[in-house]
Amino acid sequence: MSSNLTFKVGGVHMDEHKGLSESSPIQRLPEPKVVYIPMSQHIGAPCTPTVQKGDRVLMGQTVGTSDAFISSDVHASVSGTVLEIKKMYTADGRFCDCVVIENDGMNEAQTPNPISNYDSLPVDDFVDFTKKMGLVGMGGAGFPLHAKLKGQVPLDECIINGAECEPYLTCDHRIMLEKTAEILEGLKIFANFYNPNVSYMAIEENKPDAIKRMNEVIAATPRFKNLKVVSCQTKYPQGDSKRLSEAVVGRIVPQNGVTNDVGVFLTNVGTTLAFYEAVVEGKSSYERVITVSGAGIKEPKNLLVKVGTPVQDIIDFAGGLNDNAVEIVCGGPMTGKSVFDMQSPITKTTSGLLALSAEEMQLEDESPCIRCSRCVDHCPAHINPTTINSAILKEDVEYCAELHADQCMECGICSFVCPAKRTLAPSVKLAKREIKMQAMKAKN
C-alpha cells in the first residue's frame, strides 16, 4: 500500500479536534416538522420549482429542475404538503427560493429508479441520470457530478477523496467505517469508466481504522481486486482536489484548471456513496451525514439529516449550545461560513455544523504585518497573500490580478498562520471576487 503521500507546495499541520465526534456512530436525526428545500445547492444555475403551494409531494420527488448543464435537480426530503415557496438564506449563506414542505410523517417515497445493468453500460448513459438524481460534490464545493463524468481530455485515473482534512469534521470518516462496501461499489462503477486496472481510495493517515476496514473489504471481495487504498500524510488541505491529484498520481492541475484537465476523475467519498445509492438503489440525493461538533455543543455527533432541515432542529438534537458558544459555523473551521439564521436549512453540501468557543475562534486584534512570509511559505496556491492584502486595501484590483489572486483556493491557511492575526483570507477572497467582477464587466 502506498503511504505518506502528499503535495509539495505549502500546507500546514494543525490540531485536528476530531476526537470530539470520531467515535460517535451515525444517528438518524428525528423527522423535522417542516423542511425548506433550497433551489440552489450547487455551483451553477439555480433550479426553478416544479411544484406549487398546496401540492402533495413524495420523498425523493423532484421539486426543482433546470435546463442548464451546470445545474442539478433538487428533491423533496420528506412526504407532505407544499406550504409555500419563498426566498430565504441557507445555512451556508446562499439567498434563493426554497420550497417549504410540511412533513406528514409518513415517509411515503417515490418509486425507486435504479440502473440494474450498470456494469455493462458506458459513462454516457449515466450523465443525464446523475443530473436528474441531484448528485453534487458533497465535500463542500457542490460541483454537479454529471459535469465531472466526462472531460475535454480522456480520463484515465480515478481517485475517491476520503482525506477529510478539515479539523472537527468526521462524517466522511464514519461513512467509510459504516458504509464501506457501498462506497467501494461506487468506486468500482467509476473504475469501470476510467481505469479498470487500478483505481484509488485515498485516506489521510489519521484514520487508520478506515484504512484497515477498506483493505479488509477489498481483500474479501474478488470484485474489488482492482481497487487500491492509498494513505496520505495528515496535512491540510490534503483533501483539496488539486492537491490530492498531485499526491496520489503526480498530476499537477494547471492554473484555472480542474482535475479533469489532467485526465483525473476525482470526487468526494460522500458523493460516491450518494452515487451508489442512486445507481444501485434508485434513491435521489435528499439526505446526507453531517458532523455536529465544537466545544460549544453539548453532545457532538454524526447525524444522517434530511436536506432542508433547519439548523436549530439539529443543534437541539445535539443537546443544545454550551454557554461558551460564540459562533455557529456551517462546514469546517477553515472554509466554513458563519450561520446567522438558526432557521436556515442545510443543503447537500453541508458537511458539518460547528459551535465554536472564543478560545477555539482565537479572536485577537489585527496588528501590522511584520513581513515574516509565513503566509507565502504555507500557501498551497503559491501566491503572496500579504501583498494581495495590501493591494486590495488600496483598491488596486489590476495589481491583485497580476499577483494571481484569482488562484486562491480559499483554504484559510494565510490567516491561520499569520502571527499578526491579519485577516488575509477574507481580503484575498475579496480580491478574487473583484477580479471576477471586472472580467464580467469587460465581457459586457
Coordinates of C-alpha atoms in Angstrom, one line a residue:
M1 CA 0.0 0.0 0.0
S2 CA 1.3 3.4 -0.9
S3 CA 1.6 5.7 2.1
N4 CA 2.6 9.1 3.4
L5 CA 1.6 10.7 0.0
T6 CA 1.3 14.4 -0.1
F7 CA 1.6 17.5 -2.3
K8 CA 4.8 19.6 -2.4
V9 CA 3.9 23.3 -2.1
G10 CA 2.6 24.8 1.2
G11 CA 0.1 23.2 3.6
V12 CA 0.0 23.1 7.4
H13 CA -0.2 20.6 10.2
M14 CA -2.8 21.6 12.8
D15 CA -4.8 20.4 15.8
E16 CA -7.5 18.1 14.5
H17 CA -10.1 18.3 17.2
K18 CA -11.7 15.1 15.6
G19 CA -11.8 13.3 18.9
L20 CA -14.9 15.1 19.9
S21 CA -17.0 13.1 17.4
E22 CA -14.9 10.5 15.5
S23 CA -16.1 7.6 17.7
S24 CA -19.8 8.6 17.5
P25 CA -21.7 6.2 15.2
I26 CA -24.1 7.8 12.7
Q27 CA -27.5 8.5 14.2
R28 CA -30.6 9.5 12.2
L29 CA -32.0 12.9 13.1
P30 CA -35.7 12.6 14.1
E31 CA -38.1 13.8 11.3
P32 CA -38.3 17.6 11.0
K33 CA -41.8 19.0 11.1
V34 CA -41.1 21.4 8.2
V35 CA -38.2 21.3 5.6
Y36 CA -37.1 24.2 3.4
I37 CA -35.7 22.8 0.1
P38 CA -33.2 25.3 -1.4
M39 CA -33.3 25.6 -5.2
S40 CA -29.6 26.3 -5.2
Q41 CA -27.4 23.7 -3.6
H42 CA -24.6 23.6 -6.1
I43 CA -22.2 25.6 -8.3
G44 CA -24.1 26.6 -11.4
A45 CA -27.6 27.7 -12.3
P46 CA -30.3 27.5 -9.6
C47 CA -33.3 25.4 -10.2
T48 CA -36.9 26.5 -10.9
P49 CA -39.6 25.0 -8.6
T50 CA -41.7 22.3 -10.3
V51 CA -44.3 22.3 -7.6
Q52 CA -46.7 24.9 -6.1
K53 CA -48.5 25.7 -2.9
G54 CA -50.9 23.0 -1.9
D55 CA -49.2 20.2 -3.9
R56 CA -48.6 16.9 -2.1
V57 CA -45.1 15.6 -2.6
L58 CA -43.4 12.2 -2.0
M59 CA -40.0 11.7 -0.5
G60 CA -37.4 11.7 -3.3
Q61 CA -39.7 13.5 -5.8
T62 CA -38.2 16.2 -8.0
V63 CA -39.3 19.7 -6.7
G64 CA -36.8 21.8 -8.7
T65 CA -35.0 21.5 -12.1
S66 CA -33.0 23.5 -14.6
D67 CA -32.2 23.0 -18.3
A68 CA -28.7 24.5 -17.7
F69 CA -26.0 21.9 -18.0
I70 CA -24.1 23.1 -14.9
S71 CA -27.0 22.6 -12.5
S72 CA -28.6 19.6 -10.7
D73 CA -32.1 18.7 -9.7
V74 CA -33.4 19.0 -6.2
H75 CA -35.8 16.7 -4.4
A76 CA -38.3 16.6 -1.5
S77 CA -36.6 15.0 1.6
V78 CA -40.0 14.2 3.2
S79 CA -43.5 13.4 2.1
G80 CA -46.1 16.1 2.8
T81 CA -47.7 19.3 1.6
V82 CA -46.1 22.3 0.0
L83 CA -46.9 25.3 2.2
E84 CA -45.3 28.0 0.1
I85 CA -42.2 28.9 -2.0
K86 CA -40.2 31.8 -0.5
K87 CA -36.8 33.3 -0.6
M88 CA -34.5 32.7 2.4
Y89 CA -30.9 32.1 3.3
T90 CA -29.4 28.7 3.5
A91 CA -27.0 27.7 6.3
D92 CA -24.0 28.5 4.1
G93 CA -25.3 31.9 3.2
R94 CA -27.0 31.4 -0.2
F95 CA -30.1 33.5 -0.8
C96 CA -32.5 31.6 -3.0
D97 CA -36.0 30.2 -3.5
C98 CA -36.9 27.5 -1.1
V99 CA -39.8 25.0 -1.3
V100 CA -41.4 24.8 2.1
I101 CA -42.9 21.4 2.8
E102 CA -44.9 20.4 5.9
N103 CA -43.9 16.8 6.8
D104 CA -46.8 14.4 7.1
G105 CA -44.6 11.9 8.9
M106 CA -45.5 9.1 6.5
N107 CA -42.1 9.0 4.7
E108 CA -44.0 7.9 1.6
A109 CA -41.3 7.6 -1.1
Q110 CA -41.3 7.9 -4.8
T111 CA -40.8 4.5 -6.7
P112 CA -37.0 3.9 -6.8
N113 CA -35.3 4.1 -10.2
P114 CA -32.1 2.1 -10.1
I115 CA -29.9 1.0 -13.1
S116 CA -29.8 -2.8 -12.9
N117 CA -27.2 -3.4 -15.6
Y118 CA -24.8 -0.7 -14.6
D119 CA -21.7 -2.9 -15.1
S120 CA -22.2 -3.1 -18.8
L121 CA -23.1 0.5 -19.6
P122 CA -20.8 3.3 -20.8
V123 CA -20.4 6.5 -18.9
D124 CA -22.6 8.4 -21.4
D125 CA -25.6 6.5 -20.1
F126 CA -25.1 7.9 -16.6
V127 CA -24.7 11.7 -17.3
D128 CA -28.4 12.6 -17.6
F129 CA -29.4 10.1 -14.9
T130 CA -26.9 11.6 -12.5
K131 CA -28.1 15.2 -13.1
K132 CA -31.8 14.1 -12.6
M133 CA -30.9 12.3 -9.3
G134 CA -29.4 15.5 -8.0
L135 CA -25.9 14.3 -7.3
V136 CA -23.4 17.1 -6.5
G137 CA -20.0 17.2 -4.8
M138 CA -20.7 16.7 -1.1
G139 CA -17.3 17.8 0.1
G140 CA -18.4 21.4 0.2
A141 CA -17.9 22.9 -3.3
G142 CA -21.1 21.4 -4.8
F143 CA -19.9 20.9 -8.3
P144 CA -22.6 18.8 -10.2
L145 CA -21.3 15.3 -10.5
H146 CA -22.6 14.7 -14.1
A147 CA -20.4 17.5 -15.3
K148 CA -17.4 15.7 -14.0
L149 CA -18.2 12.3 -15.5
K150 CA -16.8 13.3 -18.9
G151 CA -13.9 15.6 -19.6
Q152 CA -12.5 17.5 -22.6
V153 CA -9.5 15.2 -22.4
P154 CA -9.8 11.4 -21.8
L155 CA -9.9 10.5 -18.1
D156 CA -7.6 7.6 -17.2
E157 CA -7.2 7.9 -13.4
C158 CA -9.9 7.6 -10.8
I159 CA -9.5 8.7 -7.2
I160 CA -12.0 8.8 -4.3
N161 CA -11.3 11.6 -1.8
G162 CA -11.5 10.3 1.8
A163 CA -9.0 12.7 3.1
E164 CA -11.4 14.8 5.2
C165 CA -8.6 17.2 6.2
E166 CA -10.7 19.9 7.8
P167 CA -10.4 19.9 11.7
Y168 CA -13.5 18.7 13.6
L169 CA -15.3 17.0 10.7
T170 CA -15.7 13.3 11.0
C171 CA -18.8 12.5 8.8
D172 CA -16.7 11.1 5.9
H173 CA -14.7 9.0 8.4
R174 CA -17.9 7.5 9.8
I175 CA -19.4 6.6 6.4
M176 CA -16.1 5.0 5.4
L177 CA -16.4 2.8 8.5
E178 CA -20.1 2.1 8.3
K179 CA -20.8 2.1 4.5
T180 CA -17.5 0.6 3.3
A181 CA -18.9 -1.9 0.8
E182 CA -21.3 0.6 -0.7
I183 CA -18.5 3.2 -1.2
L184 CA -16.2 0.6 -2.8
E185 CA -19.1 -0.5 -5.1
G186 CA -19.5 3.2 -6.1
L187 CA -15.7 3.3 -6.8
K188 CA -16.0 0.1 -8.7
I189 CA -18.5 1.6 -11.1
F190 CA -16.4 4.7 -11.6
A191 CA -13.4 2.4 -12.2
N192 CA -15.3 0.7 -15.0
F193 CA -15.5 4.1 -16.7
Y194 CA -11.9 5.3 -16.2
N195 CA -9.3 2.8 -15.1
P196 CA -10.4 -0.9 -14.7
N197 CA -6.8 -1.9 -13.8
V198 CA -6.3 0.2 -10.7
S199 CA -8.4 3.0 -9.1
Y200 CA -7.7 4.6 -5.7
M201 CA -9.4 5.2 -2.4
A202 CA -7.3 8.0 -0.7
I203 CA -7.5 8.4 3.0
E204 CA -5.4 10.5 5.5
E205 CA -3.3 8.6 7.9
N206 CA -5.2 9.9 10.9
K207 CA -8.0 7.4 10.1
P208 CA -6.1 4.1 10.5
D209 CA -9.4 2.2 11.2
A210 CA -10.9 3.4 8.0
I211 CA -7.8 2.4 6.0
K212 CA -7.9 -1.1 7.7
R213 CA -11.6 -1.5 7.1
M214 CA -11.3 -0.6 3.4
N215 CA -8.4 -3.0 2.9
E216 CA -10.3 -5.8 4.7
V217 CA -13.4 -5.5 2.4
I218 CA -11.3 -5.2 -0.7
A219 CA -9.3 -8.4 0.3
A220 CA -12.6 -10.3 1.0
T221 CA -14.3 -9.2 -2.3
P222 CA -12.8 -10.5 -5.6
R223 CA -14.9 -8.0 -7.5
F224 CA -12.8 -5.2 -5.9
K225 CA -9.4 -6.6 -6.8
N226 CA -8.6 -3.6 -9.0
L227 CA -9.3 -1.1 -6.1
K228 CA -6.4 0.1 -4.0
V229 CA -6.3 2.1 -0.8
V230 CA -3.6 4.7 -0.5
S231 CA -2.8 6.6 2.7
C232 CA -1.9 10.3 2.6
Q233 CA 0.0 12.4 5.1
T234 CA -2.2 14.2 7.6
K235 CA -1.8 17.7 6.3
Y236 CA -4.2 20.5 5.5
P237 CA -5.5 20.9 2.7
Q238 CA -4.8 17.4 1.6
G239 CA -8.4 16.9 0.6
D240 CA -8.4 19.7 -2.0
S241 CA -8.9 18.0 -5.3
K242 CA -5.8 19.6 -7.0
R243 CA -3.6 18.7 -4.1
L244 CA -4.9 15.1 -3.9
S245 CA -4.4 14.6 -7.7
E246 CA -0.7 15.6 -7.2
A247 CA -0.3 13.5 -4.1
V248 CA -1.8 10.3 -5.5
V249 CA -0.9 10.2 -9.2
G250 CA 1.6 13.0 -9.5
R251 CA -0.6 15.1 -11.9
I252 CA -0.5 18.8 -11.3
V253 CA -3.5 20.8 -12.3
P254 CA -2.7 24.0 -14.2
Q255 CA -3.9 27.5 -13.2
N256 CA -7.6 27.9 -13.7
G257 CA -7.9 24.2 -14.4
V258 CA -9.7 21.3 -12.8
T259 CA -8.6 17.7 -12.3
N260 CA -10.5 16.6 -15.4
D261 CA -7.9 18.7 -17.4
V262 CA -5.1 16.3 -16.4
G263 CA -7.1 13.1 -17.0
V264 CA -8.1 12.6 -13.4
F265 CA -11.7 11.8 -12.2
L266 CA -11.8 12.7 -8.5
T267 CA -14.8 13.0 -6.2
N268 CA -15.6 13.0 -2.5
V269 CA -16.3 9.9 -0.6
G270 CA -19.8 11.1 0.4
T271 CA -20.6 11.8 -3.3
T272 CA -19.5 8.3 -4.1
L273 CA -21.9 6.9 -1.5
A274 CA -24.7 9.0 -3.0
F275 CA -23.8 7.8 -6.5
Y276 CA -24.0 4.2 -5.3
E277 CA -27.4 4.8 -3.7
A278 CA -28.7 6.4 -6.9
V279 CA -27.4 3.8 -9.3
V280 CA -27.9 0.6 -7.2
E281 CA -30.9 1.6 -5.0
G282 CA -32.6 4.2 -7.2
K283 CA -32.5 6.8 -4.5
S284 CA -32.2 10.5 -5.3
S285 CA -30.0 12.8 -3.2
Y286 CA -32.1 14.2 -0.4
E287 CA -30.2 13.4 2.8
R288 CA -26.6 13.3 4.0
V289 CA -24.4 12.6 7.0
I290 CA -23.1 15.7 8.8
T291 CA -20.9 16.3 11.9
V292 CA -22.1 18.4 14.8
S293 CA -19.1 19.4 16.9
G294 CA -17.1 22.0 18.7
A295 CA -16.6 23.0 22.4
G296 CA -19.8 25.0 22.2
I297 CA -22.1 22.0 21.6
K298 CA -23.2 19.8 24.4
E299 CA -23.3 16.4 22.6
P300 CA -21.0 16.2 19.5
K301 CA -22.4 13.7 17.0
N302 CA -22.5 12.4 13.4
L303 CA -26.0 12.6 12.1
L304 CA -28.0 11.5 9.0
V305 CA -30.0 14.6 8.2
K306 CA -32.7 15.3 5.6
V307 CA -31.8 18.2 3.3
G308 CA -33.8 21.3 4.2
T309 CA -33.7 20.7 7.9
P310 CA -33.3 23.9 9.9
V311 CA -30.1 24.4 11.8
Q312 CA -32.0 24.9 15.1
D313 CA -33.5 21.4 14.9
I314 CA -30.0 19.8 14.5
I315 CA -28.5 21.9 17.3
D316 CA -31.4 20.9 19.6
F317 CA -30.9 17.2 18.9
A318 CA -27.2 17.5 19.8
G319 CA -28.2 18.7 23.3
G320 CA -28.1 22.5 22.5
L321 CA -25.4 25.0 23.0
N322 CA -23.0 25.4 25.9
D323 CA -22.7 28.9 27.5
N324 CA -19.2 29.3 25.9
A325 CA -20.5 29.1 22.3
V326 CA -19.9 32.3 20.4
E327 CA -20.2 31.2 16.7
I328 CA -22.0 28.7 14.6
V329 CA -20.1 27.6 11.5
C330 CA -21.6 25.7 8.5
G331 CA -18.8 23.4 7.3
G332 CA -15.3 23.2 8.6
P333 CA -13.5 25.9 10.6
M334 CA -11.1 26.7 7.8
T335 CA -13.5 27.1 4.8
G336 CA -17.0 27.2 6.5
K337 CA -19.4 30.1 6.7
S338 CA -20.9 31.8 9.7
V339 CA -24.6 30.9 10.3
F340 CA -26.7 34.0 11.1
D341 CA -30.2 32.5 11.0
M342 CA -30.9 29.4 13.0
Q343 CA -33.9 28.6 10.9
S344 CA -31.8 28.5 7.7
P345 CA -31.7 25.0 6.2
I346 CA -28.8 22.7 5.5
T347 CA -28.1 21.6 1.9
K348 CA -26.4 18.7 0.1
T349 CA -23.0 20.4 0.6
T350 CA -23.3 20.9 4.4
S351 CA -20.6 18.7 5.9
G352 CA -20.9 20.0 9.4
L353 CA -22.3 22.5 12.0
L354 CA -19.7 23.6 14.5
A355 CA -20.4 25.6 17.7
L356 CA -17.1 27.2 18.5
S357 CA -16.0 28.9 21.7
A358 CA -14.0 32.2 21.8
E359 CA -10.9 30.1 22.6
E360 CA -11.4 28.0 19.5
M361 CA -12.0 31.0 17.4
Q362 CA -8.7 32.6 18.6
L363 CA -10.3 36.1 18.4
E364 CA -7.5 38.6 18.6
D365 CA -7.0 42.1 17.2
E366 CA -5.3 42.6 13.9
S367 CA -1.8 44.2 14.0
P368 CA 0.6 45.4 11.3
C369 CA 2.3 42.9 9.0
I370 CA 5.8 42.0 10.2
R371 CA 6.9 40.7 6.8
C372 CA 7.7 37.2 8.2
S373 CA 6.4 35.5 5.0
R374 CA 4.7 32.7 6.8
C375 CA 1.6 33.2 4.6
V376 CA 3.7 32.8 1.5
D377 CA 5.6 29.8 2.7
H378 CA 2.4 27.9 3.6
C379 CA 0.2 28.9 0.7
P380 CA -0.7 25.8 -1.4
A381 CA -1.7 28.1 -4.4
H382 CA 1.8 29.6 -4.3
I383 CA 0.6 33.2 -4.2
N384 CA 1.5 36.2 -1.9
P385 CA -1.4 36.8 0.4
T386 CA 0.1 39.8 2.3
T387 CA 0.9 41.7 -0.9
I388 CA -2.6 41.0 -2.3
N389 CA -4.0 42.2 1.0
S390 CA -2.1 45.4 0.7
A391 CA -3.2 45.9 -2.9
I392 CA -6.9 45.3 -2.3
L393 CA -6.9 47.7 0.6
K394 CA -5.7 50.3 -1.9
E395 CA -8.5 49.1 -4.3
D396 CA -5.8 48.2 -6.9
V397 CA -7.6 45.3 -8.5
E398 CA -5.4 45.3 -11.5
Y399 CA -2.3 44.6 -9.3
C400 CA -4.3 41.9 -7.5
A401 CA -4.8 40.2 -10.9
E402 CA -1.0 40.4 -11.6
L403 CA -0.4 38.7 -8.3
H404 CA -2.8 35.9 -9.3
A405 CA -5.2 36.4 -6.5
D406 CA -7.8 34.5 -8.7
Q407 CA -5.8 31.4 -8.0
C408 CA -6.7 31.5 -4.2
M409 CA -8.3 28.2 -3.2
E410 CA -9.9 29.9 -0.1
C411 CA -8.3 27.4 2.3
G412 CA -7.8 30.0 5.0
I413 CA -4.2 29.0 5.8
C414 CA -2.8 32.5 5.4
S415 CA -4.9 33.9 8.2
F416 CA -4.3 30.8 10.3
V417 CA -0.5 31.1 10.2
C418 CA -0.3 34.9 10.4
P419 CA 1.3 35.9 13.8
A420 CA -0.1 39.4 13.3
K421 CA -3.6 38.0 13.1
R422 CA -4.3 39.8 9.9
T423 CA -7.5 39.0 8.1
L424 CA -5.6 37.9 5.0
A425 CA -8.0 35.1 3.7
P426 CA -11.1 37.4 3.6
S427 CA -9.1 40.1 1.8
V428 CA -7.8 37.7 -0.9
K429 CA -11.3 36.3 -1.4
L430 CA -12.4 39.9 -1.9
A431 CA -9.7 40.5 -4.4
K432 CA -10.6 37.3 -6.2
R433 CA -14.3 38.4 -6.4
E434 CA -13.3 41.9 -7.7
I435 CA -11.2 40.4 -10.4
K436 CA -14.1 38.2 -11.5
M437 CA -16.5 41.2 -11.4
Q438 CA -14.1 43.2 -13.6
A439 CA -13.8 40.4 -16.1
M440 CA -17.6 40.2 -16.3
K441 CA -17.9 43.9 -16.8
A442 CA -15.3 43.7 -19.6
K443 CA -17.3 41.0 -21.4
N444 CA -20.5 43.1 -21.2

